[in-house]
Amino acid sequence: MVARRLATLEPIHRATQDQGFTQRAGQTLEIAIFRALLSLPPSIPFFGGFPDLADHDDDRLYTKRDPPNFVSARSSVGKLDFLLHHPEAGLVGVEAKNIREWLYPHRDEVAQLLLKCCQLDAVPVLIARRIHFLTGRVFRTCGIVTHEMFTQLYPAADIDLANQAKHKNLLGYHDIRVGNAPDQRLLKFTLVNLPKILPAARRDFDHAKGPLLE
């Protein structure tokens, strides 16, 4: 019975871990954020994006233009997904993590975001499926902004895998959503909430970034 059940679930789980799929799934959330950022006012320019979204479907990777990692004589160990410039808060670094795991404070993804943002003096913004309560609580005191998607995005080309993975009698990943269009929560966060909270986040981040780099 157990062996038969594993034989059913293992191929589905293995498909969700395939490198080609995970790379395209990672882009799916990045593209959703990019589409939301396109509606920001001209006073908040951003860097990073996808120039060829209209050229082909999402069954293969799109071209990604990364933001610079050398700004005003500051350099970071790696590139962020997006860089914004807010008129009051200055540089803002955005990272997207379209993964199933919850993000805890000790996760490497969190450490890398903080390192890059501290090196560039950019207010960190983390967007992910689920961010643990402790991560959010610690982050808020340090001026680090978080947004939980509550969904994991799958490329439209993988709708069959999405249906299998979220089926309640299979993997049960009920929060999967197909496609790279931003939902209303992401649009509200990007266009309404984020611009409002960034000035206060900058003040808190300026106080915290020294200890964060230690």
PDB file of C-alpha atoms in Angstrom:
ATOM      1  CA  MET A   1       0.000   0.000   0.000  1.00  0.00           C
ATOM      2  CA  VAL A   2       2.747   2.477   0.996  1.00  0.00           C
ATOM      3  CA  ALA A   3       4.910   1.503  -1.969  1.00  0.00           C
ATOM      4  CA  ARG A   4       1.966   1.970  -4.333  1.00  0.00           C
ATOM      5  CA  ARG A   5       1.238   5.398  -2.845  1.00  0.00           C
ATOM      6  CA  LEU A   6       4.873   6.472  -3.164  1.00  0.00           C
ATOM      7  CA  ALA A   7       4.953   5.273  -6.747  1.00  0.00           C
ATOM      8  CA  THR A   8       2.065   7.647  -7.458  1.00  0.00           C
ATOM      9  CA  LEU A   9       3.401  10.694  -5.593  1.00  0.00           C
ATOM     10  CA  GLU A  10       7.119  10.488  -6.284  1.00  0.00           C
ATOM     11  CA  PRO A  11       7.007  11.334 -10.021  1.00  0.00           C
ATOM     12  CA  ILE A  12       4.836  14.382  -9.313  1.00  0.00           C
ATOM     13  CA  HIS A  13       7.108  15.613  -6.541  1.00  0.00           C
ATOM     14  CA  ARG A  14      10.190  14.955  -8.663  1.00  0.00           C
ATOM     15  CA  ALA A  15       8.669  17.033 -11.488  1.00  0.00           C
ATOM     16  CA  THR A  16       8.160  19.967  -9.084  1.00  0.00           C
ATOM     17  CA  GLN A  17      11.858  19.763  -8.143  1.00  0.00           C
ATOM     18  CA  ASP A  18      13.211  19.518 -11.685  1.00  0.00           C
ATOM     19  CA  GLN A  19      15.748  22.297 -12.261  1.00  0.00           C
ATOM     20  CA  GLY A  20      14.215  23.411 -15.537  1.00  0.00           C
ATOM     21  CA  PHE A  21      10.815  23.733 -13.895  1.00  0.00           C
ATOM     22  CA  THR A  22      12.064  25.495 -10.754  1.00  0.00           C
ATOM     23  CA  GLN A  23      13.926  28.072 -12.853  1.00  0.00           C
ATOM     24  CA  ARG A  24      10.821  28.848 -14.883  1.00  0.00           C
ATOM     25  CA  ALA A  25       8.668  28.890 -11.745  1.00  0.00           C
ATOM     26  CA  GLY A  26      11.106  31.355 -10.165  1.00  0.00           C
ATOM     27  CA  GLN A  27      10.696  33.594 -13.176  1.00  0.00           C
ATOM     28  CA  THR A  28       6.911  33.341 -12.926  1.00  0.00           C
ATOM     29  CA  LEU A  29       6.804  35.282  -9.644  1.00  0.00           C
ATOM     30  CA  GLU A  30       9.472  37.704 -10.863  1.00  0.00           C
ATOM     31  CA  ILE A  31       7.377  38.425 -13.960  1.00  0.00           C
ATOM     32  CA  ALA A  32       4.264  38.987 -11.844  1.00  0.00           C
ATOM     33  CA  ILE A  33       6.210  41.526  -9.770  1.00  0.00           C
ATOM     34  CA  PHE A  34       7.619  43.115 -12.931  1.00  0.00           C
ATOM     35  CA  ARG A  35       4.110  43.520 -14.362  1.00  0.00           C
ATOM     36  CA  ALA A  36       3.003  45.163 -11.102  1.00  0.00           C
ATOM     37  CA  LEU A  37       6.019  47.493 -11.029  1.00  0.00           C
ATOM     38  CA  LEU A  38       5.178  48.717 -14.521  1.00  0.00           C
ATOM     39  CA  SER A  39       2.225  50.609 -13.014  1.00  0.00           C
ATOM     40  CA  LEU A  40       4.338  52.583 -10.527  1.00  0.00           C
ATOM     41  CA  PRO A  41       4.387  56.349 -11.086  1.00  0.00           C
ATOM     42  CA  PRO A  42       7.401  57.891 -12.894  1.00  0.00           C
ATOM     43  CA  SER A  43       8.584  59.261  -9.543  1.00  0.00           C
ATOM     44  CA  ILE A  44       9.526  55.684  -8.541  1.00  0.00           C
ATOM     45  CA  PRO A  45      11.712  54.291 -11.342  1.00  0.00           C
ATOM     46  CA  PHE A  46      12.855  50.685 -11.161  1.00  0.00           C
ATOM     47  CA  PHE A  47      15.591  48.568 -12.688  1.00  0.00           C
ATOM     48  CA  GLY A  48      15.337  44.957 -13.828  1.00  0.00           C
ATOM     49  CA  GLY A  49      12.802  43.251 -16.051  1.00  0.00           C
ATOM     50  CA  PHE A  50      11.938  41.052 -18.981  1.00  0.00           C
ATOM     51  CA  PRO A  51      12.152  42.539 -22.499  1.00  0.00           C
ATOM     52  CA  ASP A  52      10.816  39.524 -24.429  1.00  0.00           C
ATOM     53  CA  LEU A  53       7.571  38.532 -22.688  1.00  0.00           C
ATOM     54  CA  ALA A  54       5.633  38.868 -25.945  1.00  0.00           C
ATOM     55  CA  ASP A  55       8.092  36.744 -27.938  1.00  0.00           C
ATOM     56  CA  HIS A  56       7.207  33.241 -26.682  1.00  0.00           C
ATOM     57  CA  ASP A  57       5.247  31.252 -24.119  1.00  0.00           C
ATOM     58  CA  ASP A  58       6.482  30.371 -20.629  1.00  0.00           C
ATOM     59  CA  ASP A  59       7.479  26.817 -21.539  1.00  0.00           C
ATOM     60  CA  ARG A  60      11.030  28.175 -21.708  1.00  0.00           C
ATOM     61  CA  LEU A  61      12.949  30.855 -19.855  1.00  0.00           C
ATOM     62  CA  TYR A  62      12.554  34.500 -20.759  1.00  0.00           C
ATOM     63  CA  THR A  63      15.462  36.917 -20.996  1.00  0.00           C
ATOM     64  CA  LYS A  64      16.055  38.662 -17.667  1.00  0.00           C
ATOM     65  CA  ARG A  65      17.725  42.068 -17.477  1.00  0.00           C
ATOM     66  CA  ASP A  66      19.110  42.255 -13.961  1.00  0.00           C
ATOM     67  CA  PRO A  67      19.466  45.557 -12.099  1.00  0.00           C
ATOM     68  CA  PRO A  68      22.999  46.847 -11.499  1.00  0.00           C
ATOM     69  CA  ASN A  69      24.955  45.618  -8.501  1.00  0.00           C
ATOM     70  CA  PHE A  70      27.347  48.585  -8.592  1.00  0.00           C
ATOM     71  CA  VAL A  71      25.625  51.811  -7.558  1.00  0.00           C
ATOM     72  CA  SER A  72      27.290  55.043  -6.419  1.00  0.00           C
ATOM     73  CA  ALA A  73      30.593  53.248  -5.779  1.00  0.00           C
ATOM     74  CA  ARG A  74      28.825  50.587  -3.718  1.00  0.00           C
ATOM     75  CA  SER A  75      28.830  46.986  -4.918  1.00  0.00           C
ATOM     76  CA  SER A  76      27.038  43.841  -3.803  1.00  0.00           C
ATOM     77  CA  VAL A  77      28.071  40.187  -3.916  1.00  0.00           C
ATOM     78  CA  GLY A  78      25.195  39.394  -6.266  1.00  0.00           C
ATOM     79  CA  LYS A  79      22.313  41.005  -8.087  1.00  0.00           C
ATOM     80  CA  LEU A  80      18.863  41.596  -6.662  1.00  0.00           C
ATOM     81  CA  ASP A  81      15.746  40.775  -8.650  1.00  0.00           C
ATOM     82  CA  PHE A  82      14.745  44.449  -8.858  1.00  0.00           C
ATOM     83  CA  LEU A  83      16.005  47.822  -7.680  1.00  0.00           C
ATOM     84  CA  LEU A  84      13.657  50.760  -7.091  1.00  0.00           C
ATOM     85  CA  HIS A  85      14.392  54.373  -6.282  1.00  0.00           C
ATOM     86  CA  HIS A  86      11.896  55.987  -3.946  1.00  0.00           C
ATOM     87  CA  PRO A  87      12.056  59.811  -3.689  1.00  0.00           C
ATOM     88  CA  GLU A  88      12.194  59.702   0.120  1.00  0.00           C
ATOM     89  CA  ALA A  89      13.578  56.248   0.915  1.00  0.00           C
ATOM     90  CA  GLY A  90      16.273  56.069  -1.750  1.00  0.00           C
ATOM     91  CA  LEU A  91      17.268  52.680  -3.121  1.00  0.00           C
ATOM     92  CA  VAL A  92      15.001  49.700  -2.495  1.00  0.00           C
ATOM     93  CA  GLY A  93      16.041  46.101  -3.214  1.00  0.00           C
ATOM     94  CA  VAL A  94      13.386  43.521  -4.079  1.00  0.00           C
ATOM     95  CA  GLU A  95      13.825  39.734  -3.981  1.00  0.00           C
ATOM     96  CA  ALA A  96      11.220  37.168  -5.056  1.00  0.00           C
ATOM     97  CA  LYS A  97      11.215  33.600  -3.710  1.00  0.00           C
ATOM     98  CA  ASN A  98       8.615  31.391  -5.365  1.00  0.00           C
ATOM     99  CA  ILE A  99       9.342  28.313  -3.259  1.00  0.00           C
ATOM    100  CA  ARG A 100       7.211  26.011  -1.121  1.00  0.00           C
ATOM    101  CA  GLU A 101       9.372  26.242   1.994  1.00  0.00           C
ATOM    102  CA  TRP A 102       8.500  28.823   4.629  1.00  0.00           C
ATOM    103  CA  LEU A 103      11.177  31.490   5.002  1.00  0.00           C
ATOM    104  CA  TYR A 104      12.653  31.616   8.506  1.00  0.00           C
ATOM    105  CA  PRO A 105      15.234  34.165   9.716  1.00  0.00           C
ATOM    106  CA  HIS A 106      18.091  31.643   9.418  1.00  0.00           C
ATOM    107  CA  ARG A 107      17.419  30.732   5.760  1.00  0.00           C
ATOM    108  CA  ASP A 108      20.222  31.431   3.288  1.00  0.00           C
ATOM    109  CA  GLU A 109      17.773  33.279   1.005  1.00  0.00           C
ATOM    110  CA  VAL A 110      17.164  35.763   3.824  1.00  0.00           C
ATOM    111  CA  ALA A 111      20.870  36.193   4.586  1.00  0.00           C
ATOM    112  CA  GLN A 112      21.707  36.820   0.921  1.00  0.00           C
ATOM    113  CA  LEU A 113      18.986  39.458   0.591  1.00  0.00           C
ATOM    114  CA  LEU A 114      20.207  41.292   3.682  1.00  0.00           C
ATOM    115  CA  LEU A 115      23.849  41.133   2.595  1.00  0.00           C
ATOM    116  CA  LYS A 116      23.156  42.523  -0.876  1.00  0.00           C
ATOM    117  CA  CYS A 117      20.892  45.268   0.421  1.00  0.00           C
ATOM    118  CA  CYS A 118      23.280  46.322   3.171  1.00  0.00           C
ATOM    119  CA  GLN A 119      26.138  46.482   0.671  1.00  0.00           C
ATOM    120  CA  LEU A 120      24.080  48.679  -1.696  1.00  0.00           C
ATOM    121  CA  ASP A 121      22.354  50.616   1.105  1.00  0.00           C
ATOM    122  CA  ALA A 122      18.970  49.566  -0.291  1.00  0.00           C
ATOM    123  CA  VAL A 123      15.887  48.990   1.861  1.00  0.00           C
ATOM    124  CA  PRO A 124      15.205  45.225   1.589  1.00  0.00           C
ATOM    125  CA  VAL A 125      11.860  43.908   0.329  1.00  0.00           C
ATOM    126  CA  LEU A 126      11.148  40.173   0.401  1.00  0.00           C
ATOM    127  CA  ILE A 127       8.207  38.678  -1.518  1.00  0.00           C
ATOM    128  CA  ALA A 128       7.543  34.971  -1.007  1.00  0.00           C
ATOM    129  CA  ARG A 129       4.798  32.377  -0.718  1.00  0.00           C
ATOM    130  CA  ARG A 130       4.992  32.096   3.071  1.00  0.00           C
ATOM    131  CA  ILE A 131       7.186  34.011   5.522  1.00  0.00           C
ATOM    132  CA  HIS A 132       7.247  32.776   9.100  1.00  0.00           C
ATOM    133  CA  PHE A 133       5.828  35.035  11.802  1.00  0.00           C
ATOM    134  CA  LEU A 134       9.226  35.324  13.504  1.00  0.00           C
ATOM    135  CA  THR A 135      10.866  36.441  10.274  1.00  0.00           C
ATOM    136  CA  GLY A 136       8.278  39.143   9.727  1.00  0.00           C
ATOM    137  CA  ARG A 137       8.444  40.323  13.344  1.00  0.00           C
ATOM    138  CA  VAL A 138      12.244  40.584  13.357  1.00  0.00           C
ATOM    139  CA  PHE A 139      12.241  42.215   9.935  1.00  0.00           C
ATOM    140  CA  ARG A 140       9.730  44.920  10.805  1.00  0.00           C
ATOM    141  CA  THR A 141      11.918  46.220  13.632  1.00  0.00           C
ATOM    142  CA  CYS A 142      14.831  46.462  11.187  1.00  0.00           C
ATOM    143  CA  GLY A 143      13.022  48.283   8.394  1.00  0.00           C
ATOM    144  CA  ILE A 144      12.846  45.192   6.198  1.00  0.00           C
ATOM    145  CA  VAL A 145       9.593  44.890   4.250  1.00  0.00           C
ATOM    146  CA  THR A 146       7.875  41.558   3.589  1.00  0.00           C
ATOM    147  CA  HIS A 147       4.911  40.473   1.515  1.00  0.00           C
ATOM    148  CA  GLU A 148       3.373  37.005   1.624  1.00  0.00           C
ATOM    149  CA  MET A 149       1.797  35.834  -1.617  1.00  0.00           C
ATOM    150  CA  PHE A 150      -0.073  32.935   0.061  1.00  0.00           C
ATOM    151  CA  THR A 151       0.185  31.252  -3.344  1.00  0.00           C
ATOM    152  CA  GLN A 152       2.911  29.574  -5.342  1.00  0.00           C
ATOM    153  CA  LEU A 153       2.887  30.509  -9.015  1.00  0.00           C
ATOM    154  CA  TYR A 154       3.356  27.890 -11.724  1.00  0.00           C
ATOM    155  CA  PRO A 155       4.018  28.700 -15.392  1.00  0.00           C
ATOM    156  CA  ALA A 156       0.941  28.429 -17.587  1.00  0.00           C
ATOM    157  CA  ALA A 157       2.733  25.763 -19.637  1.00  0.00           C
ATOM    158  CA  ASP A 158       2.721  23.519 -16.548  1.00  0.00           C
ATOM    159  CA  ILE A 159      -0.997  23.556 -15.856  1.00  0.00           C
ATOM    160  CA  ASP A 160      -1.166  19.754 -15.888  1.00  0.00           C
ATOM    161  CA  LEU A 161       1.568  19.523 -13.241  1.00  0.00           C
ATOM    162  CA  ALA A 162      -0.183  22.251 -11.246  1.00  0.00           C
ATOM    163  CA  ASN A 163      -3.451  20.318 -11.270  1.00  0.00           C
ATOM    164  CA  GLN A 164      -1.682  17.161 -10.120  1.00  0.00           C
ATOM    165  CA  ALA A 165       0.345  18.894  -7.413  1.00  0.00           C
ATOM    166  CA  LYS A 166      -2.644  20.682  -5.885  1.00  0.00           C
ATOM    167  CA  HIS A 167      -5.058  17.742  -6.026  1.00  0.00           C
ATOM    168  CA  LYS A 168      -6.162  16.953  -2.482  1.00  0.00           C
ATOM    169  CA  ASN A 169      -5.527  13.229  -2.982  1.00  0.00           C
ATOM    170  CA  LEU A 170      -2.025  13.756  -4.370  1.00  0.00           C
ATOM    171  CA  LEU A 171       0.489  16.344  -3.074  1.00  0.00           C
ATOM    172  CA  GLY A 172      -2.264  18.640  -1.802  1.00  0.00           C
ATOM    173  CA  TYR A 173      -0.527  21.919  -2.684  1.00  0.00           C
ATOM    174  CA  HIS A 174      -3.865  23.724  -2.658  1.00  0.00           C
ATOM    175  CA  ASP A 175      -2.389  27.228  -2.980  1.00  0.00           C
ATOM    176  CA  ILE A 176      -0.893  26.819  -6.467  1.00  0.00           C
ATOM    177  CA  ARG A 177      -1.946  29.459  -8.991  1.00  0.00           C
ATOM    178  CA  VAL A 178      -1.139  29.261 -12.696  1.00  0.00           C
ATOM    179  CA  GLY A 179       0.213  32.196 -14.714  1.00  0.00           C
ATOM    180  CA  ASN A 180       2.379  35.284 -14.211  1.00  0.00           C
ATOM    181  CA  ALA A 181      -0.284  37.988 -13.894  1.00  0.00           C
ATOM    182  CA  PRO A 182      -0.140  39.870 -10.566  1.00  0.00           C
ATOM    183  CA  ASP A 183      -3.154  39.314  -8.346  1.00  0.00           C
ATOM    184  CA  GLN A 184      -4.950  42.122  -6.533  1.00  0.00           C
ATOM    185  CA  ARG A 185      -3.002  41.607  -3.300  1.00  0.00           C
ATOM    186  CA  LEU A 186       0.340  41.969  -5.083  1.00  0.00           C
ATOM    187  CA  LEU A 187      -0.882  45.010  -7.005  1.00  0.00           C
ATOM    188  CA  LYS A 188      -2.101  46.699  -3.826  1.00  0.00           C
ATOM    189  CA  PHE A 189       1.152  45.934  -2.027  1.00  0.00           C
ATOM    190  CA  THR A 190       3.309  47.208  -4.896  1.00  0.00           C
ATOM    191  CA  LEU A 191       1.337  50.289  -5.878  1.00  0.00           C
ATOM    192  CA  VAL A 192      -0.301  51.407  -2.605  1.00  0.00           C
ATOM    193  CA  ASN A 193       1.237  49.920   0.537  1.00  0.00           C
ATOM    194  CA  LEU A 194       4.917  49.771  -0.393  1.00  0.00           C
ATOM    195  CA  PRO A 195       5.351  53.442  -1.424  1.00  0.00           C
ATOM    196  CA  LYS A 196       3.649  54.522   1.820  1.00  0.00           C
ATOM    197  CA  ILE A 197       5.762  52.455   4.221  1.00  0.00           C
ATOM    198  CA  LEU A 198       9.157  52.900   2.580  1.00  0.00           C
ATOM    199  CA  PRO A 199      10.107  56.215   4.292  1.00  0.00           C
ATOM    200  CA  ALA A 200       9.607  54.701   7.762  1.00  0.00           C
ATOM    201  CA  ALA A 201      11.326  51.488   6.636  1.00  0.00           C
ATOM    202  CA  ARG A 202      14.334  53.541   5.522  1.00  0.00           C
ATOM    203  CA  ARG A 203      14.647  55.172   8.951  1.00  0.00           C
ATOM    204  CA  ASP A 204      14.510  51.801  10.718  1.00  0.00           C
ATOM    205  CA  PHE A 205      16.879  50.189   8.218  1.00  0.00           C
ATOM    206  CA  ASP A 206      19.443  52.979   8.663  1.00  0.00           C
ATOM    207  CA  HIS A 207      19.527  52.171  12.387  1.00  0.00           C
ATOM    208  CA  ALA A 208      19.763  48.416  11.860  1.00  0.00           C
ATOM    209  CA  LYS A 209      22.056  47.962   8.855  1.00  0.00           C
ATOM    210  CA  GLY A 210      25.279  48.333  10.863  1.00  0.00           C
ATOM    211  CA  PRO A 211      24.542  45.406  13.190  1.00  0.00           C
ATOM    212  CA  LEU A 212      23.127  43.388  10.255  1.00  0.00           C
ATOM    213  CA  LEU A 213      26.496  43.552   8.495  1.00  0.00           C
ATOM    214  CA  GLU A 214      28.400  42.378  11.589  1.00  0.00           C
TER     215      GLU A 214
END
